[in-house]
Amino acid sequence: MTHDTIVILDFGSQFSQLIARRVREAKVYSELLSWTTPAEKVLALNPKGFILSGGPNSVYEAGAPTLPRYVLESGLPVLGICYGMQLLAYNLGGKVAASQKREYGPADLQVDVVDSLLFRDWEIGRLRDSISQSPNLNQVWMSHGDKVEQLPPGFRPLAHSDNSPLAAATDVARRYYAVQFHPEVAHTPQGSTVLRNFVVEICGCTPDWTPASFIEEQVGVIRAQVGDGRVVLGLSGGVDSAVAAALIHRAIGDQLTCIFVDHGLLRQGEALQVVATFEREQGMHLIAVNAIEEYLEALAGITDPEQKRKIIGEKFVRIFEREAQKLGQIDFLAQGTIYPDVIESAGKDKKDARVIKTHHNVGGLPEDMDFELVEPLRLLFKDEVRQLGVALGLPESLVWRQPFPGPGLAIRCLGEVTWERLERLRLADAIFVEELRGAEMLKWGTQQAFAVLLPVKSVGVMGDGRTYQEVIALRAVTTEDFMTADWARLSYDLLARVSRRIVNEVSGVNRVVYDITSKPPGTIEWE
């Protein structure tokens, strides 16, 4: 099965991946490529339209990213966003200049041409005021220092804001569209409508990019690649490797062997769930290795987080190699690489996007390992991976598991990693997650929530006795894309229950604190 494709050219915007995600949400396949990508590679995708992303440059600066010639020569529809709008106008004879008043943040958009295809189904809402708490459907998100002052010949304006008289424009005959705002971000409530109108109504794409169609397509691709060969996959217990394993197993059955290394650094019950799900329920050939003692010995006395990461990654490589060699002839290595990994790797290595990331599911396998890669998820975003997991019949408790660092609890156990401290952290984390789930805050109310064990002690009083014990920090964030995040406004009653339970039920802890740092300036994880 082939799908219509939209190519998004990246000019350096921090929101470029969001454009691709929004187009995918409209059930249209999209690929995000650098504006420097060779024309033959781009056109080989047989795109039905182009979207030009935003970017930090000014189009008239020396050395600024330029519009590839093939975009206009293709005769295909084009949507320019922010810098993309300015680039389109600049190349077609318009005028772009620095704005007297830079515009960063929310703005109210007035759609002037309501019958434009780009704004079809755009709902006109009342403006936000100091009394109403209803969302402002006219709101868009601006982020620009330059703006189009004069449209190119053939263009007409479609919308304006107080500071942008030309906030949207079109040349209908050539199917060129441009918007100064960012339709891809959550702060533009109706942005998805604009993107869907462009890819479906203007480009004519069929919205058939669904989990079911992807499974059908990838089963054929995997079978064609693997043939009669044997595949090994390092199963981490995370969402990506789990879904990759389920998809590959559906395609080739017992030709797949999964190796699960239990390093003792997973959350409560996760090791048992991996074995139960994949060996018993899914019927996969699974090798479960108990390596807890090996990891604890290697981590003894280590407190530096980077050292922890390197030790854990190196240890996994050695154990994985050891177990893989026992299997005899193995032809393919499967990984749960997903699209953001591919994009990030391509940014670091323009010649080859298929580098094995050192922090990915298999812990950074050496490049000289004699395996061909099988990466069936490399075109999917995380939300698409979850949808695929549900379609493949994996349990929701696994599919909707919140993000978990590759080194596991070792980097949430600040200071030295010991079995006693891991168990302390594991139980505190389980209590927090259980209470969040009971309050229906785990799946939708927070995008990542966990406990951290701090290497500091504080004085407390329990009963008639004085205590001097460790501190648990709770972290819960809300985020759209994990590039930025805000701390979750959990209720005081919920936090009180969690604190009370941890202090009462977790031996060695007498104090609980809640992290209210956003990202930036902080990170989501503590290490």
Coordinates of C-alpha atoms in Angstrom, one line a residue:
M1 CA 0.0 0.0 0.0
T2 CA 1.3 3.4 -0.9
H3 CA 0.3 6.6 0.9
D4 CA 0.2 10.2 -0.3
T5 CA 3.1 12.1 1.1
I6 CA 3.7 15.7 2.3
V7 CA 7.3 16.8 2.5
I8 CA 8.2 19.3 5.3
L9 CA 11.4 21.2 4.7
D10 CA 13.1 22.2 8.0
F11 CA 14.7 25.6 8.1
G12 CA 15.7 25.3 11.7
S13 CA 12.5 25.9 13.6
Q14 CA 12.1 24.4 17.1
F15 CA 8.6 23.4 16.1
S16 CA 9.5 21.5 12.9
Q17 CA 8.7 18.0 14.3
L18 CA 5.3 19.3 15.5
I19 CA 4.4 20.2 11.9
A20 CA 5.0 16.6 10.9
R21 CA 3.0 15.3 13.9
R22 CA 0.0 17.5 13.1
V23 CA 0.0 16.4 9.5
R24 CA 0.2 12.7 10.6
E25 CA -2.7 13.4 13.0
A26 CA -4.7 14.4 9.9
K27 CA -4.0 10.8 8.7
V28 CA -1.7 12.0 6.0
Y29 CA 1.9 10.7 5.8
S30 CA 4.6 13.3 6.1
E31 CA 8.4 13.3 6.2
L32 CA 10.6 16.0 7.7
L33 CA 13.7 16.7 5.7
S34 CA 16.4 19.4 5.9
W35 CA 16.2 22.1 3.3
T36 CA 19.7 21.0 2.3
T37 CA 18.5 17.5 1.3
P38 CA 19.4 16.7 -2.3
A39 CA 16.5 17.2 -4.7
E40 CA 16.5 13.7 -6.0
K41 CA 16.0 12.3 -2.5
V42 CA 13.1 14.6 -1.8
L43 CA 11.4 14.1 -5.2
A44 CA 11.8 10.3 -4.9
L45 CA 9.1 10.5 -2.2
N46 CA 6.7 11.7 -4.9
P47 CA 5.2 14.4 -2.6
K48 CA 1.8 15.9 -3.2
G49 CA 2.8 19.2 -1.6
F50 CA 5.5 21.0 0.5
I51 CA 5.4 22.7 3.8
L52 CA 8.2 25.2 4.6
S53 CA 8.9 25.4 8.3
G54 CA 9.8 28.4 10.4
G55 CA 13.4 29.3 11.3
P56 CA 15.6 31.7 13.3
N57 CA 17.2 33.5 10.4
S58 CA 16.3 36.5 8.3
V59 CA 15.8 35.7 4.6
Y60 CA 17.9 38.7 3.5
E61 CA 20.9 37.7 5.7
A62 CA 24.1 36.4 4.1
G63 CA 24.2 32.7 4.6
A64 CA 20.6 32.3 5.5
P65 CA 18.8 29.1 4.4
T66 CA 17.4 29.4 0.9
L67 CA 14.4 28.0 -0.9
P68 CA 15.4 25.0 -3.0
R69 CA 14.7 25.5 -6.7
Y70 CA 12.8 22.3 -7.1
V71 CA 10.0 23.4 -4.7
L72 CA 8.7 26.1 -7.1
E73 CA 9.6 24.2 -10.2
S74 CA 7.6 21.2 -9.1
G75 CA 4.2 23.0 -9.6
L76 CA 3.0 21.5 -6.3
P77 CA 1.1 23.3 -3.6
V78 CA 3.3 25.0 -1.0
L79 CA 2.5 26.2 2.5
G80 CA 5.0 28.6 4.1
I81 CA 5.0 29.0 7.9
C82 CA 6.7 32.0 9.5
Y83 CA 10.2 32.0 8.0
G84 CA 8.7 29.8 5.3
M85 CA 6.2 32.5 4.4
Q86 CA 8.9 35.1 4.3
L87 CA 11.1 32.8 2.1
L88 CA 8.2 32.2 -0.3
A89 CA 7.5 35.9 -0.5
Y90 CA 11.1 36.9 -0.9
N91 CA 11.7 34.4 -3.8
L92 CA 8.5 35.4 -5.6
G93 CA 9.1 39.2 -5.7
G94 CA 7.6 40.3 -2.4
K95 CA 9.3 42.5 0.2
V96 CA 10.4 41.2 3.7
A97 CA 11.8 43.5 6.3
A98 CA 12.5 43.7 10.0
S99 CA 9.3 44.4 11.9
Q100 CA 9.2 47.6 14.0
K101 CA 7.5 45.6 16.7
R102 CA 8.7 42.0 17.1
E103 CA 5.9 39.6 17.9
Y104 CA 6.4 36.6 20.2
G105 CA 3.5 34.9 21.9
P106 CA -0.3 34.9 21.5
A107 CA -2.1 37.2 19.0
D108 CA -5.7 37.4 17.8
L109 CA -6.2 36.5 14.2
Q110 CA -8.9 38.1 12.1
V111 CA -9.8 35.9 9.1
D112 CA -10.7 38.3 6.3
V113 CA -11.5 35.8 3.5
V114 CA -13.7 33.3 5.2
D115 CA -14.3 31.2 2.0
S116 CA -10.6 30.5 1.6
L117 CA -9.8 26.7 1.4
L118 CA -7.0 27.3 4.0
F119 CA -9.5 28.5 6.6
R120 CA -12.4 26.2 5.8
D121 CA -14.2 25.2 9.1
W122 CA -12.3 27.9 11.0
E123 CA -14.6 28.7 13.8
I124 CA -14.8 32.4 14.8
G125 CA -14.8 32.6 18.6
R126 CA -15.1 35.5 21.0
L127 CA -12.0 37.2 22.1
R128 CA -10.6 36.4 25.5
D129 CA -11.3 38.9 28.2
S130 CA -10.6 39.3 31.9
I131 CA -13.9 37.6 32.9
S132 CA -14.4 34.8 30.4
Q133 CA -12.4 31.6 30.9
S134 CA -13.4 30.1 27.5
P135 CA -10.6 29.5 25.0
N136 CA -10.0 32.1 22.4
L137 CA -10.6 30.3 19.1
N138 CA -9.1 33.3 17.2
Q139 CA -5.8 33.0 19.0
V140 CA -2.6 32.1 17.1
W141 CA 1.0 31.9 18.2
M142 CA 3.5 34.3 16.7
S143 CA 7.3 34.1 16.8
H144 CA 9.0 36.4 14.5
G145 CA 11.1 39.5 14.2
D146 CA 10.6 40.0 10.5
K147 CA 7.5 40.1 8.4
V148 CA 6.2 40.4 4.9
E149 CA 5.6 44.0 4.1
Q150 CA 4.6 43.6 0.4
L151 CA 3.1 40.5 -1.1
P152 CA 4.5 39.1 -4.4
P153 CA 2.5 39.6 -7.6
G154 CA -0.6 37.3 -7.7
F155 CA -1.0 37.0 -3.9
R156 CA -3.9 38.4 -1.9
P157 CA -4.1 38.7 1.9
L158 CA -6.4 36.3 3.8
A159 CA -6.0 37.3 7.5
H160 CA -4.4 39.9 9.7
S161 CA -3.5 40.5 13.4
D162 CA -2.9 43.8 15.2
N163 CA 0.8 43.6 14.4
S164 CA 0.8 41.6 11.2
P165 CA -1.4 43.1 8.4
L166 CA -0.4 40.2 6.2
A167 CA -0.8 37.3 8.7
A168 CA -1.9 34.9 6.0
A169 CA -1.9 35.1 2.2
T170 CA -2.4 33.0 -1.0
D171 CA -1.8 32.8 -4.7
V172 CA -4.8 30.5 -5.5
A173 CA -3.8 30.0 -9.1
R174 CA -0.4 28.5 -8.2
R175 CA -1.7 26.9 -4.9
Y176 CA 0.8 28.9 -2.8
Y177 CA -0.3 29.6 0.8
A178 CA 1.5 31.3 3.6
V179 CA 0.9 32.1 7.3
Q180 CA 2.9 34.2 9.6
F181 CA 1.7 32.3 12.7
H182 CA 2.5 28.8 13.8
P183 CA -0.4 26.5 13.2
E184 CA 1.5 23.5 14.6
V185 CA 1.7 24.5 18.2
A186 CA -1.0 23.9 20.9
H187 CA -1.2 27.7 21.5
T188 CA -2.9 28.0 18.1
P189 CA -6.2 26.2 19.0
Q190 CA -7.4 25.8 15.4
G191 CA -4.0 25.3 13.8
S192 CA -4.7 21.6 13.0
T193 CA -7.7 22.8 10.9
V194 CA -5.4 24.9 8.8
L195 CA -2.8 22.1 8.3
R196 CA -5.5 19.6 7.5
N197 CA -7.1 21.9 5.0
F198 CA -3.8 22.4 3.2
V199 CA -2.9 18.7 3.0
V200 CA -6.4 17.3 2.2
E201 CA -8.3 20.1 0.5
I202 CA -5.5 21.9 -1.3
C203 CA -3.0 19.1 -1.9
G204 CA -5.7 16.5 -2.4
C205 CA -4.1 13.9 -0.1
T206 CA -6.2 10.8 0.9
P207 CA -6.3 10.6 4.8
D208 CA -5.5 6.9 5.0
W209 CA -2.4 6.9 7.2
T210 CA -3.7 4.6 10.0
P211 CA -2.3 2.0 12.4
A212 CA -4.0 -0.8 10.5
S213 CA -2.6 0.3 7.2
F214 CA 0.8 0.7 8.7
I215 CA 0.8 -2.8 10.2
E216 CA -0.3 -4.3 6.8
E217 CA 2.4 -2.4 5.0
Q218 CA 5.2 -3.1 7.5
V219 CA 4.5 -6.8 7.8
G220 CA 5.2 -7.1 4.0
V221 CA 8.3 -4.9 4.3
I222 CA 9.7 -7.0 7.2
R223 CA 9.1 -10.3 5.5
A224 CA 10.7 -9.0 2.3
Q225 CA 13.8 -7.8 4.2
V226 CA 14.3 -10.7 6.5
G227 CA 13.3 -13.6 4.2
D228 CA 14.4 -16.8 6.0
G229 CA 16.9 -15.0 8.2
R230 CA 16.9 -14.8 12.0
V231 CA 16.3 -11.6 14.0
V232 CA 17.4 -10.7 17.5
L233 CA 15.9 -7.8 19.5
G234 CA 17.0 -6.3 22.8
L235 CA 13.8 -5.9 24.7
S236 CA 14.1 -3.1 27.2
G237 CA 10.6 -3.2 28.6
G238 CA 9.9 0.3 27.2
V239 CA 7.1 1.1 24.7
D240 CA 9.3 1.4 21.6
S241 CA 11.1 -1.9 21.8
A242 CA 7.8 -3.6 22.9
V243 CA 5.8 -2.4 19.9
A244 CA 8.7 -3.2 17.6
A245 CA 8.9 -6.8 19.0
A246 CA 5.1 -7.3 18.6
L247 CA 5.1 -6.0 15.0
I248 CA 8.1 -8.1 13.9
H249 CA 6.7 -11.2 15.6
R250 CA 3.5 -10.7 13.7
A251 CA 5.5 -10.7 10.5
I252 CA 8.0 -13.5 11.0
G253 CA 7.0 -15.4 14.1
D254 CA 9.7 -17.6 15.6
Q255 CA 12.4 -16.2 13.4
L256 CA 12.5 -13.4 16.1
T257 CA 14.3 -13.9 19.4
C258 CA 14.0 -11.3 22.1
I259 CA 16.7 -10.8 24.7
F260 CA 15.5 -9.2 27.9
V261 CA 18.2 -8.1 30.4
D262 CA 16.8 -7.6 33.9
H263 CA 19.3 -5.2 35.4
G264 CA 17.3 -4.5 38.5
L265 CA 16.8 -0.9 37.5
L266 CA 13.2 -1.1 36.3
R267 CA 10.1 0.1 38.1
Q268 CA 8.0 -2.1 40.4
G269 CA 6.6 -5.2 38.6
E270 CA 8.0 -4.3 35.2
A271 CA 10.4 -7.2 34.8
L272 CA 7.7 -9.7 35.5
Q273 CA 5.3 -7.9 33.2
V274 CA 7.8 -8.1 30.3
V275 CA 8.1 -11.9 30.7
A276 CA 4.4 -12.4 31.1
T277 CA 3.4 -10.2 28.2
F278 CA 5.9 -11.4 25.5
E279 CA 6.6 -15.0 26.5
R280 CA 3.3 -16.2 27.8
E281 CA 0.7 -13.9 26.2
Q282 CA 2.4 -13.1 22.9
G283 CA 4.1 -16.5 22.5
M284 CA 7.5 -15.0 21.6
H285 CA 10.8 -16.7 21.9
L286 CA 12.2 -14.7 24.9
I287 CA 15.5 -15.1 26.7
A288 CA 15.3 -13.4 30.1
V289 CA 18.7 -12.8 31.7
N290 CA 18.9 -12.0 35.4
A291 CA 21.9 -9.7 35.6
I292 CA 21.0 -7.8 38.7
E293 CA 24.1 -8.8 40.7
E294 CA 26.4 -8.0 37.7
Y295 CA 24.9 -4.5 37.5
L296 CA 25.0 -3.8 41.2
E297 CA 28.6 -4.9 41.4
A298 CA 29.5 -2.6 38.4
L299 CA 27.7 0.4 39.9
A300 CA 29.0 0.0 43.5
G301 CA 30.4 3.3 44.7
I302 CA 29.5 5.2 41.6
T303 CA 27.7 8.5 42.1
D304 CA 28.4 10.5 38.9
P305 CA 25.4 10.2 36.5
E306 CA 27.4 10.1 33.3
Q307 CA 29.5 7.3 34.7
K308 CA 26.4 5.4 35.6
R309 CA 25.1 5.8 32.1
K310 CA 28.3 4.5 30.5
I311 CA 28.6 1.5 32.9
I312 CA 25.0 0.5 32.3
G313 CA 25.3 0.9 28.5
E314 CA 28.6 -1.0 28.3
K315 CA 27.3 -3.8 30.6
F316 CA 24.2 -4.2 28.4
V317 CA 26.3 -4.5 25.3
R318 CA 28.5 -7.2 26.8
I319 CA 25.5 -9.2 28.1
F320 CA 23.6 -8.8 24.9
E321 CA 26.6 -10.0 22.8
R322 CA 27.1 -12.9 25.1
E323 CA 23.5 -14.1 24.8
A324 CA 23.3 -13.4 21.1
Q325 CA 26.4 -15.6 20.4
K326 CA 24.7 -18.5 22.1
L327 CA 21.9 -18.4 19.4
G328 CA 24.2 -19.3 16.6
Q329 CA 23.7 -17.6 13.2
I330 CA 21.8 -14.3 13.6
D331 CA 21.3 -12.2 10.5
F332 CA 19.4 -9.1 11.7
L333 CA 19.4 -6.8 14.7
A334 CA 16.0 -5.2 15.4
Q335 CA 15.6 -1.9 17.2
G336 CA 12.8 0.3 18.4
T337 CA 14.2 3.4 16.7
I338 CA 11.4 6.0 16.2
Y339 CA 11.2 9.0 14.0
P340 CA 12.6 11.6 16.4
D341 CA 15.7 9.4 16.8
V342 CA 16.1 9.4 13.0
I343 CA 15.7 13.1 12.8
E344 CA 18.1 13.8 15.6
S345 CA 20.7 11.3 14.2
A346 CA 20.3 12.8 10.7
G347 CA 21.1 16.3 12.2
K348 CA 24.3 14.9 13.7
D349 CA 25.3 12.9 10.6
K350 CA 24.1 14.3 7.3
K351 CA 25.6 11.5 5.4
D352 CA 23.8 8.7 7.1
A353 CA 20.7 9.0 9.3
R354 CA 20.8 5.4 10.4
V355 CA 23.4 5.7 13.1
I356 CA 22.8 3.6 16.3
K357 CA 22.3 6.1 19.1
T358 CA 24.3 5.4 22.3
H359 CA 21.3 5.9 24.5
H360 CA 18.7 3.9 22.5
N361 CA 17.0 0.7 23.4
V362 CA 19.9 -1.6 23.0
G363 CA 22.3 0.6 24.9
G364 CA 24.6 1.6 22.1
L365 CA 25.7 -1.5 20.3
P366 CA 29.2 -1.3 18.5
E367 CA 29.0 -0.3 14.9
D368 CA 31.2 -3.3 13.9
M369 CA 28.5 -5.8 15.0
D370 CA 27.8 -7.9 11.9
F371 CA 24.0 -7.4 11.8
E372 CA 21.7 -5.7 9.3
L373 CA 19.2 -3.4 11.1
V374 CA 15.5 -4.0 11.2
E375 CA 13.7 -0.8 12.4
P376 CA 10.0 -1.0 11.6
L377 CA 9.1 2.1 13.7
R378 CA 11.6 4.5 12.3
L379 CA 8.9 6.5 10.5
L380 CA 6.6 6.9 13.6
F381 CA 6.3 9.5 16.4
K382 CA 5.8 8.3 19.9
D383 CA 2.0 8.8 19.9
E384 CA 1.8 6.8 16.7
V385 CA 3.8 4.0 18.3
R386 CA 1.3 3.9 21.1
Q387 CA -1.6 3.7 18.7
L388 CA 0.2 0.9 16.9
G389 CA 0.7 -1.0 20.1
V390 CA -3.0 -0.9 20.9
A391 CA -3.8 -2.1 17.4
L392 CA -1.3 -5.0 17.8
G393 CA -3.1 -6.1 21.0
L394 CA -0.5 -5.1 23.6
P395 CA -1.9 -4.3 27.1
E396 CA -2.7 -0.7 27.7
S397 CA -0.6 -0.7 30.9
L398 CA 2.4 -1.3 28.7
V399 CA 1.5 0.8 25.7
W400 CA 0.6 3.9 27.8
R401 CA 3.6 3.5 30.1
Q402 CA 5.2 6.9 30.7
P403 CA 8.7 7.7 29.4
F404 CA 11.5 6.0 31.3
P405 CA 15.2 6.7 30.9
G406 CA 17.5 4.1 29.3
P407 CA 19.6 3.7 32.4
G408 CA 16.4 3.1 34.4
L409 CA 16.2 4.0 38.1
A410 CA 20.0 4.4 38.4
I411 CA 19.6 8.1 37.4
R412 CA 16.6 8.6 39.6
C413 CA 18.5 7.2 42.5
L414 CA 20.8 10.1 43.1
G415 CA 24.1 9.1 44.8
E416 CA 25.2 5.5 45.1
V417 CA 23.1 2.8 43.7
T418 CA 22.4 -0.1 46.1
W419 CA 19.7 -2.7 46.2
E420 CA 18.3 -1.2 49.4
R421 CA 18.1 2.3 47.9
L422 CA 16.6 1.0 44.6
E423 CA 13.9 -0.9 46.5
R424 CA 13.2 2.3 48.5
L425 CA 12.8 4.3 45.4
R426 CA 10.8 1.6 43.6
L427 CA 8.2 1.5 46.3
A428 CA 7.9 5.3 46.6
D429 CA 7.5 5.5 42.8
A430 CA 4.8 2.8 42.8
I431 CA 2.8 4.6 45.5
F432 CA 3.0 7.9 43.5
V433 CA 1.9 6.2 40.3
E434 CA -0.9 4.3 42.0
E435 CA -2.3 7.4 43.5
L436 CA -2.1 9.3 40.1
R437 CA -3.9 6.4 38.4
G438 CA -6.6 6.4 41.1
A439 CA -7.1 10.1 40.5
E440 CA -7.2 9.6 36.7
M441 CA -4.1 11.8 36.4
L442 CA -1.7 9.2 35.0
K443 CA -2.7 8.9 31.4
W444 CA -4.0 12.4 30.6
G445 CA -3.3 14.6 33.5
T446 CA 0.5 14.1 33.4
Q447 CA 2.8 13.2 30.6
Q448 CA 5.6 12.1 32.9
A449 CA 5.5 11.5 36.7
F450 CA 8.0 9.7 38.9
A451 CA 9.9 9.7 42.2
V452 CA 13.5 10.6 42.8
L453 CA 15.6 9.4 45.8
L454 CA 17.9 12.2 47.0
P455 CA 21.3 11.5 48.6
V456 CA 20.5 13.8 51.5
K457 CA 19.0 13.1 54.9
S458 CA 16.8 15.3 57.1
V459 CA 15.6 15.2 60.7
G460 CA 12.1 13.9 61.4
V461 CA 9.9 12.7 64.2
M462 CA 8.0 9.4 64.1
G463 CA 6.1 8.5 67.1
D464 CA 8.2 9.5 70.1
G465 CA 11.5 9.0 68.3
R466 CA 13.8 11.2 66.3
T467 CA 14.7 10.0 62.7
Y468 CA 17.4 11.0 60.3
Q469 CA 16.4 9.5 56.9
E470 CA 16.4 10.1 53.2
V471 CA 14.2 12.4 51.1
I472 CA 11.9 11.5 48.2
A473 CA 11.3 14.2 45.5
L474 CA 8.2 13.9 43.4
R475 CA 8.2 15.1 39.8
A476 CA 5.1 15.4 37.5
V477 CA 5.0 17.4 34.3
T478 CA 2.6 18.4 31.5
T479 CA 4.0 18.8 28.0
E480 CA 3.0 18.6 24.4
D481 CA 6.3 17.6 22.9
F482 CA 8.8 17.1 25.8
M483 CA 11.0 20.0 24.4
T484 CA 9.3 22.2 27.0
A485 CA 7.4 21.2 30.1
D486 CA 5.5 22.7 33.0
W487 CA 5.0 21.2 36.4
A488 CA 1.7 19.5 36.9
R489 CA -0.7 21.3 39.2
L490 CA -1.7 18.3 41.3
S491 CA -4.2 18.8 44.0
Y492 CA -3.1 19.4 47.6
D493 CA -5.2 16.4 48.7
L494 CA -3.5 14.1 46.2
L495 CA 0.0 15.2 47.2
A496 CA -0.9 14.9 50.9
R497 CA -2.0 11.3 50.3
V498 CA 1.1 10.4 48.4
S499 CA 3.4 12.0 51.0
R500 CA 1.6 10.3 53.9
R501 CA 1.7 6.9 52.3
I502 CA 5.4 7.2 51.3
V503 CA 6.5 8.2 54.8
N504 CA 4.4 5.5 56.4
E505 CA 5.1 2.7 54.0
V506 CA 8.6 3.2 52.7
S507 CA 11.3 2.4 55.2
G508 CA 14.2 4.9 55.4
V509 CA 12.2 7.9 54.1
N510 CA 10.9 10.7 56.4
R511 CA 10.4 13.6 54.1
V512 CA 8.6 14.2 50.7
V513 CA 9.0 17.3 48.5
Y514 CA 7.4 18.3 45.2
D515 CA 9.4 19.7 42.3
I516 CA 7.8 22.8 40.8
T517 CA 10.5 23.6 38.2
S518 CA 9.5 24.0 34.6
K519 CA 11.6 23.0 31.5
P520 CA 13.5 25.3 30.9
P521 CA 15.3 26.2 33.1
G522 CA 15.2 22.7 34.6
T523 CA 15.1 19.3 32.8
I524 CA 12.4 16.7 33.3
E525 CA 14.8 14.2 34.7
W526 CA 17.0 15.2 37.6
E527 CA 20.2 13.7 36.1

